[in-house]
PDB file of C-alpha atoms in Angstrom:
ATOM      1  CA  UNK Q  93      16.275  14.333 -18.045  1.00 58.00           C
ATOM      2  CA  UNK Q  94      15.706  14.175 -21.876  1.00 86.00           C
ATOM      3  CA  UNK Q  95      17.749  16.163 -24.622  1.00 88.00           C
ATOM      4  CA  UNK Q  96      15.365  19.130 -24.596  1.00 89.00           C
ATOM      5  CA  UNK Q  97      15.733  19.511 -20.706  1.00 90.00           C
ATOM      6  CA  UNK Q  98      19.541  19.092 -20.877  1.00 89.00           C
ATOM      7  CA  UNK Q  99      19.731  21.629 -23.610  1.00 86.00           C
ATOM      8  CA  UNK Q 100      17.477  24.153 -21.838  1.00 86.00           C
ATOM      9  CA  UNK Q 101      19.386  23.544 -18.589  1.00 85.00           C
ATOM     10  CA  UNK Q 102      22.760  24.246 -20.215  1.00 81.00           C
ATOM     11  CA  UNK Q 103      21.805  26.910 -22.671  1.00 80.00           C
ATOM     12  CA  UNK Q 104      19.798  29.082 -20.117  1.00 79.00           C
ATOM     13  CA  UNK Q 105      21.632  28.044 -16.937  1.00 77.00           C
ATOM     14  CA  UNK Q 106      18.346  27.802 -15.004  1.00 84.00           C
ATOM     15  CA  UNK Q 107      17.438  25.480 -12.135  1.00 85.00           C
ATOM     16  CA  UNK Q 108      15.957  21.889 -12.638  1.00 88.00           C
ATOM     17  CA  UNK Q 109      12.343  22.704 -11.612  1.00 89.00           C
ATOM     18  CA  UNK Q 110      12.267  25.766 -14.187  1.00 89.00           C
ATOM     19  CA  UNK Q 111      13.862  23.560 -16.840  1.00 90.00           C
ATOM     20  CA  UNK Q 112      11.184  20.849 -16.381  1.00 91.00           C
ATOM     21  CA  UNK Q 113       8.318  23.403 -16.337  1.00 91.00           C
ATOM     22  CA  UNK Q 114       9.569  25.021 -19.639  1.00 92.00           C
ATOM     23  CA  UNK Q 115      10.094  21.609 -21.311  1.00 92.00           C
ATOM     24  CA  UNK Q 116       6.565  20.519 -20.433  1.00 93.00           C
ATOM     25  CA  UNK Q 117       5.234  23.072 -22.699  1.00 93.00           C
ATOM     26  CA  UNK Q 118       6.894  21.567 -25.755  1.00 95.00           C
ATOM     27  CA  UNK Q 119       5.145  18.711 -27.692  1.00 96.00           C
ATOM     28  CA  UNK Q 120       6.657  15.947 -29.675  1.00 96.00           C
ATOM     29  CA  UNK Q 121       6.397  16.503 -33.418  1.00 97.00           C
ATOM     30  CA  UNK Q 122       7.529  14.047 -36.233  1.00 98.00           C
ATOM     31  CA  UNK Q 123       8.376  15.342 -39.654  1.00 98.00           C
ATOM     32  CA  UNK Q 124       8.911  13.117 -42.611  1.00 98.00           C
ATOM     33  CA  UNK Q 125      11.668  13.843 -44.962  1.00 98.00           C
ATOM     34  CA  UNK Q 126      10.789  16.811 -47.305  1.00 98.00           C
ATOM     35  CA  UNK Q 127       7.870  17.896 -45.008  1.00 98.00           C
ATOM     36  CA  UNK Q 128       7.784  21.711 -44.096  1.00 98.00           C
ATOM     37  CA  UNK Q 129       8.103  22.733 -40.495  1.00 98.00           C
ATOM     38  CA  UNK Q 130       7.302  26.381 -41.834  1.00 97.00           C
ATOM     39  CA  UNK Q 131       6.645  27.641 -45.200  1.00 97.00           C
ATOM     40  CA  UNK Q 132       7.502  31.029 -46.601  1.00 96.00           C
ATOM     41  CA  UNK Q 133       4.591  33.464 -46.214  1.00 95.00           C
ATOM     42  CA  UNK Q 134       2.520  31.427 -43.634  1.00 94.00           C
ATOM     43  CA  UNK Q 135       1.624  32.505 -40.104  1.00 89.00           C
ATOM     44  CA  UNK Q 136       2.341  29.138 -38.511  1.00 84.00           C
ATOM     45  CA  UNK Q 137       4.874  30.201 -36.145  1.00 91.00           C
ATOM     46  CA  UNK Q 138       6.543  27.745 -34.037  1.00 96.00           C
ATOM     47  CA  UNK Q 139       9.836  27.220 -32.026  1.00 96.00           C
ATOM     48  CA  UNK Q 140      11.385  23.691 -32.231  1.00 97.00           C
ATOM     49  CA  UNK Q 141      14.287  21.811 -30.575  1.00 96.00           C
ATOM     50  CA  UNK Q 142      15.717  19.297 -33.010  1.00 97.00           C
ATOM     51  CA  UNK Q 143      15.927  15.956 -31.283  1.00 96.00           C
ATOM     52  CA  UNK Q 144      17.010  13.986 -34.360  1.00 98.00           C
ATOM     53  CA  UNK Q 145      17.212  14.777 -38.093  1.00 98.00           C
ATOM     54  CA  UNK Q 146      18.223  17.893 -40.056  1.00 99.00           C
ATOM     55  CA  UNK Q 147      16.202  20.928 -41.306  1.00 99.00           C
ATOM     56  CA  UNK Q 148      17.197  23.367 -43.979  1.00 98.00           C
ATOM     57  CA  UNK Q 149      16.168  27.055 -43.706  1.00 98.00           C
ATOM     58  CA  UNK Q 150      16.166  28.580 -47.137  1.00 98.00           C
ATOM     59  CA  UNK Q 151      14.501  31.017 -49.616  1.00 97.00           C
ATOM     60  CA  UNK Q 152      14.237  31.138 -53.346  1.00 94.00           C
ATOM     61  CA  UNK Q 153      15.520  34.375 -54.819  1.00 92.00           C
ATOM     62  CA  UNK Q 154      15.154  35.542 -58.452  1.00 90.00           C
ATOM     63  CA  UNK Q 155      18.185  33.834 -59.421  1.00 89.00           C
ATOM     64  CA  UNK Q 156      18.803  30.894 -57.129  1.00 92.00           C
ATOM     65  CA  UNK Q 157      17.820  29.078 -53.911  1.00 95.00           C
ATOM     66  CA  UNK Q 158      19.696  30.206 -50.869  1.00 96.00           C
ATOM     67  CA  UNK Q 159      20.271  28.039 -47.882  1.00 97.00           C
ATOM     68  CA  UNK Q 160      20.550  30.196 -44.730  1.00 96.00           C
ATOM     69  CA  UNK Q 161      21.231  27.470 -42.150  1.00 97.00           C
ATOM     70  CA  UNK Q 162      20.993  23.785 -41.520  1.00 98.00           C
ATOM     71  CA  UNK Q 163      19.537  23.011 -38.092  1.00 97.00           C
ATOM     72  CA  UNK Q 164      20.999  19.944 -36.494  1.00 97.00           C
ATOM     73  CA  UNK Q 165      20.203  17.701 -33.449  1.00 96.00           C
ATOM     74  CA  UNK Q 166      20.646  19.798 -30.180  1.00 93.00           C
ATOM     75  CA  UNK Q 167      19.695  22.993 -31.922  1.00 94.00           C
ATOM     76  CA  UNK Q 168      16.518  25.277 -31.904  1.00 94.00           C
ATOM     77  CA  UNK Q 169      14.854  26.268 -35.139  1.00 96.00           C
ATOM     78  CA  UNK Q 170      12.238  28.897 -35.910  1.00 95.00           C
ATOM     79  CA  UNK Q 171      11.226  31.694 -38.208  1.00 95.00           C
ATOM     80  CA  UNK Q 172      11.568  34.700 -35.982  1.00 92.00           C
ATOM     81  CA  UNK Q 173       9.190  36.935 -38.046  1.00 92.00           C
ATOM     82  CA  UNK Q 174       6.432  34.329 -37.658  1.00 93.00           C
ATOM     83  CA  UNK Q 175       7.004  33.206 -33.905  1.00 93.00           C
ATOM     84  CA  UNK Q 176       7.597  36.647 -32.443  1.00 89.00           C
ATOM     85  CA  UNK Q 177       5.540  39.027 -34.553  1.00 91.00           C
ATOM     86  CA  UNK Q 178       2.785  36.807 -35.967  1.00 91.00           C
ATOM     87  CA  UNK Q 179       3.957  38.030 -39.421  1.00 94.00           C
ATOM     88  CA  UNK Q 180       4.327  35.887 -42.566  1.00 96.00           C
ATOM     89  CA  UNK Q 181       7.352  33.640 -42.364  1.00 96.00           C
ATOM     90  CA  UNK Q 182      10.442  34.849 -44.203  1.00 96.00           C
ATOM     91  CA  UNK Q 183      11.903  31.514 -44.683  1.00 97.00           C
ATOM     92  CA  UNK Q 184      11.122  27.824 -45.621  1.00 98.00           C
ATOM     93  CA  UNK Q 185      12.100  25.431 -43.031  1.00 98.00           C
ATOM     94  CA  UNK Q 186      12.065  21.853 -44.552  1.00 98.00           C
ATOM     95  CA  UNK Q 187      13.074  18.393 -43.157  1.00 98.00           C
ATOM     96  CA  UNK Q 188      16.129  17.117 -45.173  1.00 98.00           C
ATOM     97  CA  UNK Q 189      15.751  13.766 -43.100  1.00 98.00           C
ATOM     98  CA  UNK Q 190      13.037  12.243 -41.009  1.00 98.00           C
ATOM     99  CA  UNK Q 191      12.976  14.466 -37.928  1.00 98.00           C
ATOM    100  CA  UNK Q 192      11.938  14.303 -34.351  1.00 98.00           C
ATOM    101  CA  UNK Q 193      11.225  17.729 -32.759  1.00 98.00           C
ATOM    102  CA  UNK Q 194      10.139  19.124 -29.538  1.00 97.00           C
ATOM    103  CA  UNK Q 195       7.728  22.035 -30.633  1.00 97.00           C
ATOM    104  CA  UNK Q 196       6.151  25.005 -29.134  1.00 95.00           C
ATOM    105  CA  UNK Q 197       3.446  26.632 -31.304  1.00 94.00           C
ATOM    106  CA  UNK Q 198       2.898  30.448 -31.332  1.00 92.00           C
ATOM    107  CA  UNK Q 199      -0.046  30.287 -29.057  1.00 92.00           C
ATOM    108  CA  UNK Q 200       2.009  28.207 -26.438  1.00 93.00           C
ATOM    109  CA  UNK Q 201       4.858  30.672 -27.002  1.00 92.00           C
ATOM    110  CA  UNK Q 202       2.697  33.633 -26.146  1.00 91.00           C
ATOM    111  CA  UNK Q 203       1.389  31.996 -23.016  1.00 91.00           C
ATOM    112  CA  UNK Q 204       4.857  31.082 -21.509  1.00 92.00           C
ATOM    113  CA  UNK Q 205       5.095  34.220 -19.294  1.00 89.00           C
ATOM    114  CA  UNK Q 206       1.693  33.139 -17.754  1.00 91.00           C
ATOM    115  CA  UNK Q 207       3.274  29.836 -16.805  1.00 89.00           C
ATOM    116  CA  UNK Q 208       6.756  31.013 -16.146  1.00 91.00           C
ATOM    117  CA  UNK Q 209       7.162  34.441 -14.537  1.00 91.00           C
ATOM    118  CA  UNK Q 210      10.884  34.467 -15.171  1.00 90.00           C
ATOM    119  CA  UNK Q 211      10.298  33.989 -18.915  1.00 91.00           C
ATOM    120  CA  UNK Q 212      11.200  37.632 -19.902  1.00 91.00           C
ATOM    121  CA  UNK Q 213      14.696  37.252 -18.504  1.00 89.00           C
ATOM    122  CA  UNK Q 214      15.079  33.834 -20.165  1.00 89.00           C
ATOM    123  CA  UNK Q 215      13.796  35.049 -23.424  1.00 90.00           C
ATOM    124  CA  UNK Q 216      16.150  37.882 -23.427  1.00 91.00           C
ATOM    125  CA  UNK Q 217      19.168  35.539 -22.843  1.00 88.00           C
ATOM    126  CA  UNK Q 218      17.815  33.300 -25.640  1.00 86.00           C
ATOM    127  CA  UNK Q 219      17.603  36.328 -28.221  1.00 89.00           C
ATOM    128  CA  UNK Q 220      21.037  37.521 -27.110  1.00 91.00           C
ATOM    129  CA  UNK Q 221      22.533  34.158 -27.875  1.00 89.00           C
ATOM    130  CA  UNK Q 222      20.653  34.146 -31.177  1.00 88.00           C
ATOM    131  CA  UNK Q 223      22.187  37.660 -32.050  1.00 91.00           C
ATOM    132  CA  UNK Q 224      25.688  36.671 -31.030  1.00 94.00           C
ATOM    133  CA  UNK Q 225      25.320  33.569 -33.403  1.00 91.00           C
ATOM    134  CA  UNK Q 226      24.324  35.969 -36.109  1.00 92.00           C
ATOM    135  CA  UNK Q 227      27.054  38.423 -35.441  1.00 96.00           C
ATOM    136  CA  UNK Q 228      29.581  35.461 -35.543  1.00 94.00           C
ATOM    137  CA  UNK Q 229      28.172  34.352 -38.819  1.00 93.00           C
ATOM    138  CA  UNK Q 230      28.149  37.815 -40.419  1.00 94.00           C
ATOM    139  CA  UNK Q 231      31.878  38.337 -39.223  1.00 95.00           C
ATOM    140  CA  UNK Q 232      32.951  34.971 -40.722  1.00 94.00           C
ATOM    141  CA  UNK Q 233      31.521  36.052 -44.003  1.00 92.00           C
ATOM    142  CA  UNK Q 234      33.262  39.430 -43.874  1.00 95.00           C
ATOM    143  CA  UNK Q 235      36.522  38.257 -42.552  1.00 97.00           C
ATOM    144  CA  UNK Q 236      37.223  34.798 -43.679  1.00 96.00           C
ATOM    145  CA  UNK Q 237      38.126  33.313 -47.013  1.00 95.00           C
ATOM    146  CA  UNK Q 238      36.030  30.477 -48.554  1.00 94.00           C
ATOM    147  CA  UNK Q 239      38.539  27.853 -47.374  1.00 95.00           C
ATOM    148  CA  UNK Q 240      38.527  29.353 -43.811  1.00 96.00           C
ATOM    149  CA  UNK Q 241      34.579  29.226 -43.815  1.00 96.00           C
ATOM    150  CA  UNK Q 242      34.767  25.717 -44.993  1.00 96.00           C
ATOM    151  CA  UNK Q 243      37.169  24.607 -42.277  1.00 96.00           C
ATOM    152  CA  UNK Q 244      35.173  26.405 -39.615  1.00 96.00           C
ATOM    153  CA  UNK Q 245      31.961  24.625 -40.635  1.00 96.00           C
ATOM    154  CA  UNK Q 246      33.754  21.330 -40.704  1.00 95.00           C
ATOM    155  CA  UNK Q 247      35.165  21.911 -37.205  1.00 95.00           C
ATOM    156  CA  UNK Q 248      31.884  23.164 -35.659  1.00 95.00           C
ATOM    157  CA  UNK Q 249      29.189  21.093 -37.448  1.00 96.00           C
ATOM    158  CA  UNK Q 250      31.227  18.119 -38.927  1.00 95.00           C
ATOM    159  CA  UNK Q 251      28.037  15.853 -38.962  1.00 96.00           C
ATOM    160  CA  UNK Q 252      26.519  18.106 -41.751  1.00 97.00           C
ATOM    161  CA  UNK Q 253      29.341  16.723 -44.168  1.00 96.00           C
ATOM    162  CA  UNK Q 254      27.969  13.092 -43.636  1.00 95.00           C
ATOM    163  CA  UNK Q 255      24.252  13.870 -43.825  1.00 96.00           C
ATOM    164  CA  UNK Q 256      23.691  16.987 -45.971  1.00 97.00           C
ATOM    165  CA  UNK Q 257      24.031  17.348 -49.814  1.00 96.00           C
ATOM    166  CA  UNK Q 258      27.095  19.394 -50.554  1.00 96.00           C
ATOM    167  CA  UNK Q 259      25.214  21.879 -52.662  1.00 97.00           C
ATOM    168  CA  UNK Q 260      23.158  22.954 -49.615  1.00 98.00           C
ATOM    169  CA  UNK Q 261      26.465  23.311 -47.570  1.00 98.00           C
ATOM    170  CA  UNK Q 262      27.960  25.387 -50.423  1.00 97.00           C
ATOM    171  CA  UNK Q 263      24.912  27.649 -50.458  1.00 97.00           C
ATOM    172  CA  UNK Q 264      25.093  27.993 -46.585  1.00 97.00           C
ATOM    173  CA  UNK Q 265      28.736  29.056 -46.898  1.00 97.00           C
ATOM    174  CA  UNK Q 266      28.039  31.622 -49.590  1.00 95.00           C
ATOM    175  CA  UNK Q 267      29.813  29.470 -52.294  1.00 95.00           C
ATOM    176  CA  UNK Q 268      28.974  28.019 -55.641  1.00 95.00           C
ATOM    177  CA  UNK Q 269      29.031  24.151 -55.744  1.00 95.00           C
ATOM    178  CA  UNK Q 270      32.149  24.425 -57.839  1.00 96.00           C
ATOM    179  CA  UNK Q 271      33.929  26.601 -55.416  1.00 95.00           C
ATOM    180  CA  UNK Q 272      32.943  24.436 -52.558  1.00 95.00           C
ATOM    181  CA  UNK Q 273      34.284  21.301 -54.481  1.00 95.00           C
ATOM    182  CA  UNK Q 274      37.471  22.954 -55.291  1.00 95.00           C
ATOM    183  CA  UNK Q 275      37.989  24.044 -51.596  1.00 95.00           C
ATOM    184  CA  UNK Q 276      37.125  20.514 -50.406  1.00 93.00           C
ATOM    185  CA  UNK Q 277      39.578  18.993 -52.913  1.00 92.00           C
ATOM    186  CA  UNK Q 278      42.317  21.395 -51.863  1.00 89.00           C
ATOM    187  CA  UNK Q 279      41.897  20.593 -48.069  1.00 86.00           C
ATOM    188  CA  UNK Q 280      41.547  16.824 -48.530  1.00 82.00           C
ATOM    189  CA  UNK Q 281      44.823  16.731 -50.678  1.00 79.00           C
TER     190      UNK Q 281
END
């Protein structure tokens, strides 16, 4: 069982045969460092499981570039607007390192229910888990201090601190690089 099958099996709690059937719909994709998985405004919807490497989900505003998330090995990544609704992507998703992904393009995504009759139930579970993650993230921004958000990220995604430039982590946590540096210095000392 490869990483994708293990993740599908544990994430969705489905039997082995269904796990293998779903995993077979994904194709291996290699991305070089700085290559785009998805570009803002395009309709190239795809859902990918990150086998190795890191992808940054971000957007440029009038004043600054905002990192929404860093996708790590073992996580899924997509632009929901593009994959679910065939609308222009709302985010750039760019490789920060060389990446190996298991990818399902929009056409294959649309055909899943033909191949797997249980897909609507599985998809509902997947979307529910996505919304729960969003709720947790919003709650952390509303209820935690900058220091607490830093510590939570350090506890849950420690590998990012070794592989990702600090200004991207600062942006993802809603901090300026200066605030991030002060928080890190305070915690380390």
